């Protein structure tokens, strides 16, 4: 699958991003990036993309994670985070597994148009009609999705109250 993918040396997540999928390659973890332009491969972990995106926009992964913890309270793991404001709209990505896991997948809230269950997996349909089969129960996926949507609504309300 990855043999046909073009390798890139840099990537910044945005609301054009669909998902960032960890992909073991030899002794290293790479990232398969799916976005509105198709799929490419990046020679580092998805978390590096998340960190670089936060840094580019004047923040850090730690600060974004801290802000999510303030909103969610006791829940401290697998939090959705805002990596940027994309043309004034919060760009929210949520991890399916631990953000530091070599098997983690980050999903962009904005890219999802449908979710279906297939046994122990979840099939996500993105805004361009492409689908991704994910190794997670639909109940767990839905939990992460709802938390990301709640966080998005919170950020929008917070932004609007400052106007």
GROMACS .gro file of C-alpha atoms in nm, residues 3-158:
model
  156
    3UNK     CA    1   0.487   0.166  -0.206
    4UNK     CA    2   0.262   0.377  -0.427
    5UNK     CA    3   0.252   0.672  -0.188
    6UNK     CA    4   0.461   0.980  -0.246
    7UNK     CA    5   0.685   1.062   0.053
    8UNK     CA    6   0.689   1.417   0.186
    9UNK     CA    7   0.932   1.578   0.432
   10UNK     CA    8   0.695   1.820   0.603
   11UNK     CA    9   0.322   1.845   0.675
   12UNK     CA   10   0.103   2.086   0.869
   13UNK     CA   11  -0.242   1.967   0.978
   14UNK     CA   12  -0.541   2.183   0.885
   15UNK     CA   13  -0.913   2.145   0.824
   16UNK     CA   14  -0.809   1.986   0.492
   17UNK     CA   15  -0.661   1.694   0.687
   18UNK     CA   16  -0.873   1.380   0.717
   19UNK     CA   17  -0.655   1.151   0.927
   20UNK     CA   18  -0.299   1.072   1.034
   21UNK     CA   19  -0.238   0.697   1.058
   22UNK     CA   20   0.064   0.542   1.227
   23UNK     CA   21   0.237   0.302   0.992
   24UNK     CA   22   0.526   0.079   1.102
   25UNK     CA   23   0.808   0.082   0.849
   26UNK     CA   24   1.116  -0.124   0.929
   27UNK     CA   25   1.217  -0.018   1.281
   28UNK     CA   26   1.046   0.322   1.263
   29UNK     CA   27   0.691   0.458   1.268
   30UNK     CA   28   0.584   0.664   0.969
   31UNK     CA   29   0.254   0.842   0.907
   32UNK     CA   30   0.008   0.786   0.628
   33UNK     CA   31  -0.159   1.122   0.576
   34UNK     CA   32  -0.501   1.136   0.419
   35UNK     CA   33  -0.635   1.478   0.321
   36UNK     CA   34  -0.835   1.650   0.048
   37UNK     CA   35  -0.542   1.601  -0.193
   38UNK     CA   36  -0.518   1.223  -0.141
   39UNK     CA   37  -0.267   1.015   0.054
   40UNK     CA   38   0.104   1.065   0.116
   41UNK     CA   39   0.356   0.921   0.360
   42UNK     CA   40   0.559   1.116   0.614
   43UNK     CA   41   0.872   0.955   0.768
   44UNK     CA   42   0.785   1.036   1.132
   45UNK     CA   43   0.511   0.964   1.386
   46UNK     CA   44   0.175   1.144   1.367
   47UNK     CA   45   0.251   1.319   1.697
   48UNK     CA   46   0.540   1.501   1.527
   49UNK     CA   47   0.290   1.651   1.279
   50UNK     CA   48   0.063   1.752   1.567
   51UNK     CA   49   0.354   1.911   1.756
   52UNK     CA   50   0.484   2.093   1.446
   53UNK     CA   51   0.137   2.226   1.362
   54UNK     CA   52   0.082   2.358   1.715
   55UNK     CA   53   0.429   2.516   1.714
   56UNK     CA   54   0.375   2.681   1.375
   57UNK     CA   55   0.060   2.845   1.508
   58UNK     CA   56   0.233   2.982   1.817
   59UNK     CA   57   0.143   2.715   2.069
   60UNK     CA   58   0.261   2.370   2.170
   61UNK     CA   59   0.112   2.024   2.195
   62UNK     CA   60   0.144   2.049   2.574
   63UNK     CA   61  -0.046   2.381   2.584
   64UNK     CA   62  -0.320   2.245   2.355
   65UNK     CA   63  -0.348   1.933   2.566
   66UNK     CA   64  -0.359   2.144   2.884
   67UNK     CA   65  -0.647   2.353   2.746
   68UNK     CA   66  -0.839   2.037   2.660
   69UNK     CA   67  -0.779   1.907   3.014
   70UNK     CA   68  -0.923   2.231   3.155
   71UNK     CA   69  -1.242   2.174   2.957
   72UNK     CA   70  -1.279   1.799   3.020
   73UNK     CA   71  -1.176   1.800   3.385
   74UNK     CA   72  -1.099   1.457   3.524
   75UNK     CA   73  -1.067   1.287   3.186
   76UNK     CA   74  -0.696   1.310   3.112
   77UNK     CA   75  -0.623   1.069   2.826
   78UNK     CA   76  -0.702   1.055   2.455
   79UNK     CA   77  -0.822   1.414   2.456
   80UNK     CA   78  -0.916   1.597   2.136
   81UNK     CA   79  -0.698   1.900   2.079
   82UNK     CA   80  -0.711   2.216   1.877
   83UNK     CA   81  -0.397   2.234   1.664
   84UNK     CA   82  -0.482   2.561   1.489
   85UNK     CA   83  -0.747   2.806   1.387
   86UNK     CA   84  -0.797   2.742   1.017
   87UNK     CA   85  -0.944   3.065   0.874
   88UNK     CA   86  -1.102   3.136   1.214
   89UNK     CA   87  -1.241   2.784   1.256
   90UNK     CA   88  -1.086   2.561   1.525
   91UNK     CA   89  -0.902   2.266   1.370
   92UNK     CA   90  -0.977   1.976   1.605
   93UNK     CA   91  -0.806   1.639   1.584
   94UNK     CA   92  -0.873   1.350   1.817
   95UNK     CA   93  -0.663   1.041   1.887
   96UNK     CA   94  -0.816   0.696   1.873
   97UNK     CA   95  -0.548   0.550   2.101
   98UNK     CA   96  -0.283   0.700   2.325
   99UNK     CA   97  -0.123   0.998   2.145
  100UNK     CA   98   0.221   0.847   2.217
  101UNK     CA   99   0.129   0.498   2.093
  102UNK     CA  100   0.306   0.368   1.786
  103UNK     CA  101  -0.037   0.255   1.664
  104UNK     CA  102  -0.225   0.580   1.717
  105UNK     CA  103  -0.450   0.737   1.457
  106UNK     CA  104  -0.555   1.104   1.464
  107UNK     CA  105  -0.889   1.192   1.305
  108UNK     CA  106  -0.998   1.540   1.199
  109UNK     CA  107  -1.343   1.628   1.330
  110UNK     CA  108  -1.426   1.841   1.024
  111UNK     CA  109  -1.357   1.567   0.774
  112UNK     CA  110  -1.614   1.312   0.894
  113UNK     CA  111  -1.947   1.275   0.712
  114UNK     CA  112  -2.047   0.921   0.813
  115UNK     CA  113  -1.953   0.643   1.053
  116UNK     CA  114  -2.042   0.276   1.010
  117UNK     CA  115  -1.975  -0.035   1.212
  118UNK     CA  116  -1.811  -0.342   1.058
  119UNK     CA  117  -1.764  -0.608   1.324
  120UNK     CA  118  -1.495  -0.482   1.563
  121UNK     CA  119  -1.395  -0.203   1.327
  122UNK     CA  120  -1.530   0.136   1.230
  123UNK     CA  121  -1.553   0.266   0.876
  124UNK     CA  122  -1.530   0.643   0.852
  125UNK     CA  123  -1.644   0.823   0.539
  126UNK     CA  124  -1.475   1.155   0.477
  127UNK     CA  125  -1.601   1.466   0.299
  128UNK     CA  126  -1.452   1.361  -0.035
  129UNK     CA  127  -1.627   1.022  -0.023
  130UNK     CA  128  -1.312   0.827   0.066
  131UNK     CA  129  -1.332   0.576   0.346
  132UNK     CA  130  -1.093   0.453   0.610
  133UNK     CA  131  -1.134   0.125   0.793
  134UNK     CA  132  -1.019   0.177   1.151
  135UNK     CA  133  -0.924  -0.090   1.408
  136UNK     CA  134  -1.154   0.041   1.682
  137UNK     CA  135  -1.502  -0.053   1.804
  138UNK     CA  136  -1.765   0.193   1.690
  139UNK     CA  137  -1.872   0.263   2.050
  140UNK     CA  138  -1.517   0.376   2.137
  141UNK     CA  139  -1.491   0.578   1.817
  142UNK     CA  140  -1.824   0.748   1.888
  143UNK     CA  141  -1.709   0.838   2.238
  144UNK     CA  142  -1.399   1.011   2.099
  145UNK     CA  143  -1.602   1.177   1.823
  146UNK     CA  144  -1.860   1.319   2.067
  147UNK     CA  145  -1.586   1.457   2.293
  148UNK     CA  146  -1.423   1.627   1.994
  149UNK     CA  147  -1.758   1.777   1.888
  150UNK     CA  148  -1.821   1.903   2.242
  151UNK     CA  149  -1.477   2.061   2.255
  152UNK     CA  150  -1.529   2.222   1.914
  153UNK     CA  151  -1.860   2.376   2.029
  154UNK     CA  152  -1.692   2.501   2.346
  155UNK     CA  153  -1.415   2.671   2.145
  156UNK     CA  154  -1.666   2.830   1.907
  157UNK     CA  155  -1.873   2.962   2.199
  158UNK     CA  156  -1.559   3.092   2.367
   0.00000   0.00000   0.00000
